[in-house]
Short mmCIF file of C-alpha atoms and ligand atoms in Angstrom, two decimals:
data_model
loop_
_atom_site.label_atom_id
_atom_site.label_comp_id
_atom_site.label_asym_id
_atom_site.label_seq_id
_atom_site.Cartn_x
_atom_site.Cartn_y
_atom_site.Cartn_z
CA UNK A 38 8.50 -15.35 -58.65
CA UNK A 39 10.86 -14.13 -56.07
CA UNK A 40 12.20 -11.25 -55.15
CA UNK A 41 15.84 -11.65 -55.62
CA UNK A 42 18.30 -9.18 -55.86
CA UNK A 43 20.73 -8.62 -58.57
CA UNK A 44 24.01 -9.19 -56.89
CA UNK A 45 22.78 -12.42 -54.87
CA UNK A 46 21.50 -13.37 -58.83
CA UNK A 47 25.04 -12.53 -60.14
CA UNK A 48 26.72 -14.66 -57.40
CA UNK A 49 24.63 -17.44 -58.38
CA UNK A 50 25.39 -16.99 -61.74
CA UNK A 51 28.96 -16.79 -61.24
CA UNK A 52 28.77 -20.09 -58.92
CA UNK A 53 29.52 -22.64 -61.30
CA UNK A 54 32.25 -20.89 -63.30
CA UNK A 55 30.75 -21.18 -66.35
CA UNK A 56 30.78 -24.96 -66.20
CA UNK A 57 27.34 -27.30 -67.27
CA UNK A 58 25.33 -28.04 -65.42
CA UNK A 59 24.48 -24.37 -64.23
CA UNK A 60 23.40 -23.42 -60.64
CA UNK A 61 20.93 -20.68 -62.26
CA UNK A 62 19.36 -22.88 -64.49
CA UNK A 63 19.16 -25.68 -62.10
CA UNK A 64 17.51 -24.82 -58.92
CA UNK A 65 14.87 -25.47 -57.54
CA UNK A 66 11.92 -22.84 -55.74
CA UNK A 67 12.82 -24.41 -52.60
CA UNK A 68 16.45 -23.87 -53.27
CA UNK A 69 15.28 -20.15 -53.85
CA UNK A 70 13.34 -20.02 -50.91
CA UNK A 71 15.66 -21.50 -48.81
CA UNK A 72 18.22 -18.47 -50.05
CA UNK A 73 15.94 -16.00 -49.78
CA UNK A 74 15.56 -17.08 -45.80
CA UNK A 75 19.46 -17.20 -45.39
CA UNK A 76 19.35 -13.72 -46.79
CA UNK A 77 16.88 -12.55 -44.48
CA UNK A 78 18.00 -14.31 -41.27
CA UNK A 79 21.87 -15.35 -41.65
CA UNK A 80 23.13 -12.85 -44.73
CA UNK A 81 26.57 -13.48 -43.48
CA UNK A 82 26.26 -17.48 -44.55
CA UNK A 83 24.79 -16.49 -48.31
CA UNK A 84 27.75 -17.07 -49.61
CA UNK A 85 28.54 -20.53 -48.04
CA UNK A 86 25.16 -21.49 -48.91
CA UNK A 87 25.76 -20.83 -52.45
CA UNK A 88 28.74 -22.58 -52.51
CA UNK A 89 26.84 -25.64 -51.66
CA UNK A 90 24.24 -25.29 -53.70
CA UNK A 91 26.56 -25.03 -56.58
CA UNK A 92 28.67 -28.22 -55.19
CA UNK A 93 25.91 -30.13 -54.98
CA UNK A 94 24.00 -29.24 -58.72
CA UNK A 95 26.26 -31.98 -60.69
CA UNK A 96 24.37 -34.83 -58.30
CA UNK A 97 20.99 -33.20 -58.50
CA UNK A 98 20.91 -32.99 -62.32
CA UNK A 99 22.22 -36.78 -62.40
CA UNK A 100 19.59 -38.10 -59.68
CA UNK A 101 17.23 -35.81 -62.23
CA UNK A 102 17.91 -37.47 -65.18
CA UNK A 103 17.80 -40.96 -63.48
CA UNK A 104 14.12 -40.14 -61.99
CA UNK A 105 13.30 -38.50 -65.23
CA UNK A 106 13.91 -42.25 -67.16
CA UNK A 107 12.98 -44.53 -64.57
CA UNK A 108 10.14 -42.86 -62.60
CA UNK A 109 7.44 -44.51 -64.41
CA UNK A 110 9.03 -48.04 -63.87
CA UNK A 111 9.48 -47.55 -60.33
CA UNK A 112 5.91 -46.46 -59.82
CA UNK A 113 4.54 -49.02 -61.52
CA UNK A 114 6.57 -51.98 -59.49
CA UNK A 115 5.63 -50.22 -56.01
CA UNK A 116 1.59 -50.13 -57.66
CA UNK A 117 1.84 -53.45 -58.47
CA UNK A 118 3.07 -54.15 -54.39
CA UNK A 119 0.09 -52.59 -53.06
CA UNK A 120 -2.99 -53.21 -55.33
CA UNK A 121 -1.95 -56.97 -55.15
CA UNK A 122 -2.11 -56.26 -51.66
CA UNK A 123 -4.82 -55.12 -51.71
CA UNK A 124 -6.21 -58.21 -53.87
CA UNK A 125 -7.09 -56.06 -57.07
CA UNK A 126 -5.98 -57.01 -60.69
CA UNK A 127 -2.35 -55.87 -61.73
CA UNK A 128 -2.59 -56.71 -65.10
CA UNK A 129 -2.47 -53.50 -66.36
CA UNK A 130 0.84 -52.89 -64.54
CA UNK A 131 3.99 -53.22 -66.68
CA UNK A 132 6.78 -53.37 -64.26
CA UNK A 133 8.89 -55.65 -67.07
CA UNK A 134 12.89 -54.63 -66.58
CA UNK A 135 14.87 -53.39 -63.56
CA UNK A 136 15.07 -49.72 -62.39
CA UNK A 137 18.92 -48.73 -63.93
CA UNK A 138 20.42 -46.20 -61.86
CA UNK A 139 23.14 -45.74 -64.29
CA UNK A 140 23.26 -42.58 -65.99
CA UNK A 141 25.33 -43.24 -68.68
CA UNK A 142 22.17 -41.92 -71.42
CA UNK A 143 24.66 -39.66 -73.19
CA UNK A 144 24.35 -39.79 -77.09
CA UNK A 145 27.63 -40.18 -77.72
CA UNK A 146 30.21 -42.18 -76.05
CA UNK A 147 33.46 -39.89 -74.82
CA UNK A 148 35.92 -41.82 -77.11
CA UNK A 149 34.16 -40.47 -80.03
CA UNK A 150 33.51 -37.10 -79.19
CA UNK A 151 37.61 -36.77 -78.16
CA UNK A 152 38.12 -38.32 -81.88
CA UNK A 153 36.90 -35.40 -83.82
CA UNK A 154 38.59 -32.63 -81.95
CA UNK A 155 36.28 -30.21 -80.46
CA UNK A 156 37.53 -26.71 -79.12
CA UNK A 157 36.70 -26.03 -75.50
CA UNK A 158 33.91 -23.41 -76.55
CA UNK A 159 32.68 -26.04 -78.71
CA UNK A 160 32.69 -28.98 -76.27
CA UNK A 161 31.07 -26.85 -73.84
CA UNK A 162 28.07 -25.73 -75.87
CA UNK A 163 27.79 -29.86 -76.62
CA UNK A 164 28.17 -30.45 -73.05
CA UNK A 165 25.32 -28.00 -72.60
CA UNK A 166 22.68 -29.27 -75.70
CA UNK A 167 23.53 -33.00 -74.13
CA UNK A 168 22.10 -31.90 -70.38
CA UNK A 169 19.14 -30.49 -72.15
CA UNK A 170 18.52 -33.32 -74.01
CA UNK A 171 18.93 -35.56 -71.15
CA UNK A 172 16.23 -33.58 -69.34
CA UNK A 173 14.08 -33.15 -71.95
CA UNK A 174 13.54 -36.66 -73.01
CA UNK A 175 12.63 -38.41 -70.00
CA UNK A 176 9.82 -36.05 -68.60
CA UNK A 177 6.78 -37.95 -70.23
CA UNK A 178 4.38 -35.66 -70.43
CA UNK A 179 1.83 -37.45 -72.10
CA UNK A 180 1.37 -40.18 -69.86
CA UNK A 181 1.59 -37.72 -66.56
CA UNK A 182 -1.08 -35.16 -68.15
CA UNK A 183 -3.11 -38.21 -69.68
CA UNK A 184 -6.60 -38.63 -68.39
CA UNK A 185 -7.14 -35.65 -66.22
CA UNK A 186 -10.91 -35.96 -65.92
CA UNK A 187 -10.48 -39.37 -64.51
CA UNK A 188 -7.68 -39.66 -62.01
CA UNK A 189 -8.98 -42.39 -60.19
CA UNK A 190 -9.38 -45.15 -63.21
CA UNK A 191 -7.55 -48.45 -62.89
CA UNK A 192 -5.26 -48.09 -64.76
CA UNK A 193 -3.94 -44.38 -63.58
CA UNK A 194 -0.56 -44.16 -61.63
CA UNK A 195 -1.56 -42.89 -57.87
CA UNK A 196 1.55 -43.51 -55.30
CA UNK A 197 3.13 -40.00 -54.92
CA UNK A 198 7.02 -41.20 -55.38
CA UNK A 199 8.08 -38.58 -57.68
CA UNK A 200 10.72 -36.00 -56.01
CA UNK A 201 10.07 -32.04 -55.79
CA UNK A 202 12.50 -32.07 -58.77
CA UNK A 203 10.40 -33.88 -60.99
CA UNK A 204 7.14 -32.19 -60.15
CA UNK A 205 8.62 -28.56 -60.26
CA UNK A 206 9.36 -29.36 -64.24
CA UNK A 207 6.33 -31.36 -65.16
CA UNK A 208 3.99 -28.82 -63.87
CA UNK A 209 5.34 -26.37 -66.12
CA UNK A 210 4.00 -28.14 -68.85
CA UNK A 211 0.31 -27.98 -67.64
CA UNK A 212 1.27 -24.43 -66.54
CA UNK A 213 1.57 -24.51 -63.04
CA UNK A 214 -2.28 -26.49 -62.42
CA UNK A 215 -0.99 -29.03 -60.46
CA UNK A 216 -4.54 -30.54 -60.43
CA UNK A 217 -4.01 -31.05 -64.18
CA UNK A 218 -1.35 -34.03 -63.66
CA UNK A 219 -2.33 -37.67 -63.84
CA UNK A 220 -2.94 -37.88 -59.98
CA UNK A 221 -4.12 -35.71 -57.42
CA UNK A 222 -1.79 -36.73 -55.14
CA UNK A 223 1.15 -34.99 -56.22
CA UNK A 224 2.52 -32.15 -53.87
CA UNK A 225 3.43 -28.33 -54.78
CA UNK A 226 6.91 -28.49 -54.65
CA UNK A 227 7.75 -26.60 -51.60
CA UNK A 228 9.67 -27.96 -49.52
CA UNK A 229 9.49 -27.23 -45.20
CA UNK A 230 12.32 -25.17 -45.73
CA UNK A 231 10.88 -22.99 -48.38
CA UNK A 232 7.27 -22.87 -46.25
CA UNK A 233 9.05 -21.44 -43.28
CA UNK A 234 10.85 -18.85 -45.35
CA UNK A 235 8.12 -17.88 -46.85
CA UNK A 236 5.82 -17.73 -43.70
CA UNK A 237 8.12 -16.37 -41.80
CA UNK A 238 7.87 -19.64 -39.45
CA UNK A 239 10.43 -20.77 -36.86
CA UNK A 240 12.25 -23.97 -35.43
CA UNK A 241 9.09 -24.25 -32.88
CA UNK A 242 6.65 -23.74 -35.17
CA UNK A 243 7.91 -26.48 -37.66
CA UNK A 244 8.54 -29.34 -33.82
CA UNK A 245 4.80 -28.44 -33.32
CA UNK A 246 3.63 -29.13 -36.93
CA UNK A 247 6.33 -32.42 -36.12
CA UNK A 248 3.95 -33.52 -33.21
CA UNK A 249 0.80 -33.17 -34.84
CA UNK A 250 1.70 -35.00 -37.61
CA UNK A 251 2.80 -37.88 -35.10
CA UNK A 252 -0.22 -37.73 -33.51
CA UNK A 253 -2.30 -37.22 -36.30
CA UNK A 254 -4.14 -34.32 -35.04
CA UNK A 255 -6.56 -32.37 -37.69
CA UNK A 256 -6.84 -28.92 -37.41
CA UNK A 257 -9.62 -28.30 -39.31
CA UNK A 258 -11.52 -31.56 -39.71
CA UNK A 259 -13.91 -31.81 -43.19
CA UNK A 260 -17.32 -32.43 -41.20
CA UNK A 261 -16.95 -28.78 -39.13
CA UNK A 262 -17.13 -25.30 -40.72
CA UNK A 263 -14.05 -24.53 -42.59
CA UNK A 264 -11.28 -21.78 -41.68
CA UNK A 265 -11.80 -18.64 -43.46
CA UNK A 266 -8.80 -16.86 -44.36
CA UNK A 267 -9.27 -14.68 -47.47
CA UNK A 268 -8.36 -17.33 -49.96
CA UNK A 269 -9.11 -16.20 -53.37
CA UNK A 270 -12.02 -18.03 -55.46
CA UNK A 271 -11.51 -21.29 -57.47
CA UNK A 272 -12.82 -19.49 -60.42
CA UNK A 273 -9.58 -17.40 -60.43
CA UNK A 274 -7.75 -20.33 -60.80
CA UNK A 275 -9.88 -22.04 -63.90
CA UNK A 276 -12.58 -20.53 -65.62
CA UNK A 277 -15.86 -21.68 -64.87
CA UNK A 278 -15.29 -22.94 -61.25
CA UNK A 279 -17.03 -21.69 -58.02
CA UNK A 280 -16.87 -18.15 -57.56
CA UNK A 281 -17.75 -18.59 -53.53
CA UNK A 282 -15.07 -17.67 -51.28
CA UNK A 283 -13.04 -21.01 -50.25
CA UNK A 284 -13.09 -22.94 -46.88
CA UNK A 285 -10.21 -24.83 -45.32
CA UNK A 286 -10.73 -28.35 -44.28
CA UNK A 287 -8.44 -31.18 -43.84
CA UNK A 288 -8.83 -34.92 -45.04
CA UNK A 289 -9.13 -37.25 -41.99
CA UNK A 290 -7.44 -40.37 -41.62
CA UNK A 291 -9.24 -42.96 -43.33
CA UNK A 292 -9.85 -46.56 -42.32
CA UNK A 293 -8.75 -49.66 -44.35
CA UNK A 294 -9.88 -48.55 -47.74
CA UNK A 295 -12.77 -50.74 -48.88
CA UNK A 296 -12.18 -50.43 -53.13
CA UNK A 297 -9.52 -49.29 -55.02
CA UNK A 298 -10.49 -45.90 -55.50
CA UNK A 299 -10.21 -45.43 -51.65
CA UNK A 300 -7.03 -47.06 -51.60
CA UNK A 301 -5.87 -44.42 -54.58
CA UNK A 302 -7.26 -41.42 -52.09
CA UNK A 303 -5.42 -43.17 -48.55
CA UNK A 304 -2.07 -40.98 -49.46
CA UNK A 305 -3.96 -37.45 -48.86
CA UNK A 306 -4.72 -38.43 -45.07
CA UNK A 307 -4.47 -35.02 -43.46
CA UNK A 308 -4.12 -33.42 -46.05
CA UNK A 309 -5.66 -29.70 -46.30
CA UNK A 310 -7.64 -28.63 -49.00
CA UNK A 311 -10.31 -25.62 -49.99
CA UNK A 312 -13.89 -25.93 -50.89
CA UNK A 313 -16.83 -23.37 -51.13
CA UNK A 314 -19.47 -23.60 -48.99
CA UNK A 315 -22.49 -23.96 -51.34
CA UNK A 316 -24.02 -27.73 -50.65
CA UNK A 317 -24.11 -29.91 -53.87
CA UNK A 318 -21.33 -27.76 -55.58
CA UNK A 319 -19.13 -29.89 -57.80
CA UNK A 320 -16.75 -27.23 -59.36
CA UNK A 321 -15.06 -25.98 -55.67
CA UNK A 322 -12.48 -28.18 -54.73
CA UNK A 323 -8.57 -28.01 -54.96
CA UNK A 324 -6.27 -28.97 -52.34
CA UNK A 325 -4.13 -25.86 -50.37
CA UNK A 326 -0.67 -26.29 -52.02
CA UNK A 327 -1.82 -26.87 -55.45
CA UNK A 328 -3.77 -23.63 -54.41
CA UNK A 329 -0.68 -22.01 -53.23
CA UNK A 330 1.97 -23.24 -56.19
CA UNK A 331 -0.59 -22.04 -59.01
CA UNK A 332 -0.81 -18.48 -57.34
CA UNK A 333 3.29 -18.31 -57.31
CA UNK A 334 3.20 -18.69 -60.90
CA UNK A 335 0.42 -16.06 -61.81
CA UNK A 336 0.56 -13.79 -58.62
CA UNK A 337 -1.57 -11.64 -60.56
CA UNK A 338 -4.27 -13.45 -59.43
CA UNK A 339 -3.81 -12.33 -56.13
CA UNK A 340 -4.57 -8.56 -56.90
CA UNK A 341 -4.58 -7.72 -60.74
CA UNK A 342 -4.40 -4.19 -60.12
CA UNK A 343 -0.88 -4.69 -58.30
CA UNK A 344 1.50 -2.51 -60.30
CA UNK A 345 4.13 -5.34 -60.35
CA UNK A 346 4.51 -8.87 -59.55
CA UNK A 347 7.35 -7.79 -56.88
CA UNK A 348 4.81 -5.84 -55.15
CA UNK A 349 2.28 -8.89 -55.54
CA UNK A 350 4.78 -11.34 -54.16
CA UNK A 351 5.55 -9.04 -51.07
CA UNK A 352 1.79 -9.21 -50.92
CA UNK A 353 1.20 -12.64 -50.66
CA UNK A 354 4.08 -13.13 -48.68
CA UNK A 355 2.48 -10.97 -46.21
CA UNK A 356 -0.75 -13.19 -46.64
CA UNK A 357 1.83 -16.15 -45.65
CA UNK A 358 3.04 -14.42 -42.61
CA UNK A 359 -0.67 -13.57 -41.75
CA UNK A 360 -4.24 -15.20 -42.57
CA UNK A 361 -2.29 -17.85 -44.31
CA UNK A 362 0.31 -19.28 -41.20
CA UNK A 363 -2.17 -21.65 -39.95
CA UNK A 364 -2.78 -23.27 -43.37
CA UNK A 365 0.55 -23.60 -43.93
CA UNK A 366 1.52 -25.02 -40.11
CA UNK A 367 -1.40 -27.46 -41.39
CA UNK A 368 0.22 -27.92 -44.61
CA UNK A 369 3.95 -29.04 -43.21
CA UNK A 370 1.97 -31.21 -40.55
CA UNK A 371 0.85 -33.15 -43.64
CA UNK A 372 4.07 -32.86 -45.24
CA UNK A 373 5.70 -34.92 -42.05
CA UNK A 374 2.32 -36.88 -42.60
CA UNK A 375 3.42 -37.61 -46.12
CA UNK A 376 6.61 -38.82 -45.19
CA UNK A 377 5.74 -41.67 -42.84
CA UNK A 378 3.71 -42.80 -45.20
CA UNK A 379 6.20 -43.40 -47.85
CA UNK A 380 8.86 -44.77 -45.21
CA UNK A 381 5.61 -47.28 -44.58
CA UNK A 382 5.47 -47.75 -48.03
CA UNK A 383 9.26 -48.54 -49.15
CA UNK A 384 8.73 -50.94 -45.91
CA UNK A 385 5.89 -53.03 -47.34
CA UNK A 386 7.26 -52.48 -51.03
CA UNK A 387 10.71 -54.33 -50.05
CA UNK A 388 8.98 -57.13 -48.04
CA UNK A 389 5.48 -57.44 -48.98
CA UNK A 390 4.95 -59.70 -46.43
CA UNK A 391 5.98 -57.65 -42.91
CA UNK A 392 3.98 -57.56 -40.57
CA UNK A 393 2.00 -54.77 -38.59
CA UNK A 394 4.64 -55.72 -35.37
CA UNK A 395 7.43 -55.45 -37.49
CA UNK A 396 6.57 -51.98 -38.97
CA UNK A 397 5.50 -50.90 -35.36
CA UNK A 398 9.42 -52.40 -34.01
CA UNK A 399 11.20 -49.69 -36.56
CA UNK A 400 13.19 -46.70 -34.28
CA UNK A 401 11.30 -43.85 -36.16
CA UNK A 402 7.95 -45.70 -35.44
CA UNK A 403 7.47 -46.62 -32.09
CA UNK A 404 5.03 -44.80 -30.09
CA UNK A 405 3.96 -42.56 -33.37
CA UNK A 406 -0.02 -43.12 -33.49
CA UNK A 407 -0.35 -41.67 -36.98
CA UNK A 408 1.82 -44.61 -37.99
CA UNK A 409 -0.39 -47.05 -36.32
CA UNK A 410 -3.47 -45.93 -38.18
CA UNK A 411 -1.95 -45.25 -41.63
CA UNK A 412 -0.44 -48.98 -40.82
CA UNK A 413 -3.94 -50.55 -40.50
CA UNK A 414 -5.19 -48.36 -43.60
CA UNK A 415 -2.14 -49.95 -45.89
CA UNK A 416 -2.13 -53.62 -44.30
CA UNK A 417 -5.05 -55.65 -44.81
CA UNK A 418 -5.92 -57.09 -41.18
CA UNK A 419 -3.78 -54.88 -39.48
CA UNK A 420 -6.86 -52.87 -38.08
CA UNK A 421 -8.33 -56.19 -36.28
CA UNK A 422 -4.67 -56.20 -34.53
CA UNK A 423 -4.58 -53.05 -33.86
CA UNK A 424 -8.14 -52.99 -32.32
CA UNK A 425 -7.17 -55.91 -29.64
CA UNK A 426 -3.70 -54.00 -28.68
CA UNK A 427 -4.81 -51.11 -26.37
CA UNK A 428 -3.72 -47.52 -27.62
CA UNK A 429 -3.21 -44.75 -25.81
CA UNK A 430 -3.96 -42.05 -28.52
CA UNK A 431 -6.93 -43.72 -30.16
CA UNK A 432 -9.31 -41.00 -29.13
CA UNK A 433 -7.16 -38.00 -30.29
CA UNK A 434 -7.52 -39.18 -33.99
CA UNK A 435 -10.39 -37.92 -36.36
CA UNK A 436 -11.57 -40.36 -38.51
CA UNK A 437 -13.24 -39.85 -41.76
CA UNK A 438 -16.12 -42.22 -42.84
CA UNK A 439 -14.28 -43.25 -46.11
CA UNK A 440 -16.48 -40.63 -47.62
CA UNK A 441 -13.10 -38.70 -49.24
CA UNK A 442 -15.73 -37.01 -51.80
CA UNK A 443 -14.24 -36.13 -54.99
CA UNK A 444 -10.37 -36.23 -53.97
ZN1 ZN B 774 -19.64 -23.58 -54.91
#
């Protein structure tokens, strides 16, 4: 995927010392990325930065495997929060049991393995089958691939709490089409580090895309002609799709959602996403990162008569650096976007009864307009307040007419 080369790959090899759980098996594209930038910009640090990667990979795996076994739960519990809310039925929702963040899910307990006397080389290849089995188990693929043709249905999980982690493996399994998970509202996961080593982007670039996502600008709203910047045909990336060239547009931030499905869609505020040009299309929509993630993983898409994928990634990392930098810059923007609305979330999931002024009092919040109007989206009467309070950035924010379309 990346272009690595073979002595940074040996030092991360040799980072763990041979000892399970294993840097090189273990990290993440952003953790590549994020190297690949230190190599670039700071090549003296590599090796600290390796260091830490590898210090940190025992707590990763373990914060993994907890996700891996409880993400479902924990879903389900914050659902049932919001669609109650919301006033909807949450029948369907089984949030029986508390979220254990033990991870204690070993088969075997330790006082029996030390009774049978296993050889170092032997309790290390257990050690290693035991961390694959851990992973392997908890990654339910067939209730996060179920339903793909109908995202939106009742009874279909829709709040975007699963980590970078946990989407980098699942996706695997529906070969890198995000769009193929139960939800569309999962992210690529590519982290703001990883973006701005792979576009090339600095620490002003990333404050800026900080400030519009406070302010909740949109670059490229939905209702205006979209930004053309080479991006390659939906029909490369499934058969039978749109073979127009794409547009990018951005979701606008959407008023207090009036039915579920709307209140399903609320979490892609901002977000950018690609869609031909010919009116009445239905087969031409994917959002930019999903776009992005699934050309990583078959770069040949890019340019099939590349003569390697090294050369193909230089090439689209030269697309990143290029056409591509203001997609991304609108890309982290939502990213920052994203993350105020899951700090507003975990707010109203621990106390489902705070109120619009309290949210508004928190440090992070105060005098950040998006949060105001992703507020009154989430909290049922919160608009009305927020309509009798003056506010000083009301007229910088686009609004969408609910009309989100098919995502
Ligand atoms: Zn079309």
């Amino acid at each position: 995927m990346l272009a690595i080369p073979a002595d940074v790959l040996l030092q991360v090899h040799d980072a763990t010392n041979g000892q399970a759980p294993f840097l090189i098996e273990n990290m993440s594209f952003s953790d590549w990325a994020s190297l690949l930038a230190v190599m670039k910009t700071r090549p003296q640090e590599l090796s600290d930065k390796i260091k830490e990667l590898a210090s940190n990979i025992v707590e990763v795996c373990k914060q993994a495997a907890i996700e891996n076994r409880e993400l479902n739960l924990i879903v389900a519990k914050a659902q049932k929060v919001i669609v109650d809310l919301h006033g909807y039925d949450t029948s369907h929702l089984d949030t029986v049991g508390q979220v254990s963040t033990n991870d204690t899910a070993d088969t075997f307990t330790d006082i029996y393995i030390s009774s049978i006397d296993l050889t170092p080389a032997e309790l290390e290849y257990f050690k290693r089958k035991e961390a694959i089995r851990r992973e392997a188990a908890h990654i339910d693929i067939t209730t996060s691939t179920r339903d793909t043709s109908h995202k939106f249905v009742k009874s279909s999980p829709f709040l975007p709490l699963a980590s970078s982690t946990w989407t980098e493996k699942a996706v695997q399994r529906v070969h890198n089409r995000l769009w193929k998970l139960d939800t569309f509202n999962y992210t690529a996961p590519i982290s703001v580090d990883a973006y701005m080593a792979l576009a090339g982007l600095t620490d002003a670039d990333i404050d800026n895309c900080r400030t519009a996502a406070q302010n909740g600008t949109i670059y490229f709203p939905a209702g205006r002609t979209g930004l053309d910047a080479d991006f390659p045909p939906i029909s490369s990336l499934e058969n039978g799709k749109c073979s127009q060239r794409l547009l990018l547009h951005q979701k606008g931030i959407q008023k207090f959602p009036t039915d579920l499905l709307k209140l399903k869609k609320v979490w892609n505020v901002g977000r950018p996403f690609l869609k031909c040009p010919c009116p009445g299309c239905e087969i031409n929509f994917t959002w930019l990162d999903h776009m992005i993630w699934y050309v990583i993983g078959n770069l040949e898409k890019l340019d099939p008569l590349a003569p390697s994928d090294k050369i193909t990634m230089l090439e689209f990392q030269a697309l990143l650096w290029t056409s591509w930098k203001k997609p991304i810059l609108a890309q982290i923007t939502f990213i920052f976007m994203r993350e105020y609305m899951l700090k507003i979330l975990h707010l109203v999931t621990q106390n489902k009864n705070i109120t619009l002024k309290e949210i508004l009092s928190f440090d992070d919040f105060k005098d950040v307009p998006f949060v105001r109007k992703f507020t009154a989206a989430l909290l049922p009467n919160a608009e009305g307040l927020l309509a009798q309070a003056p506010s000083r950035r009301n007229d910088s924010i686009d609004f969408e007419d609910n009309s989100l379309r098919r995502c």
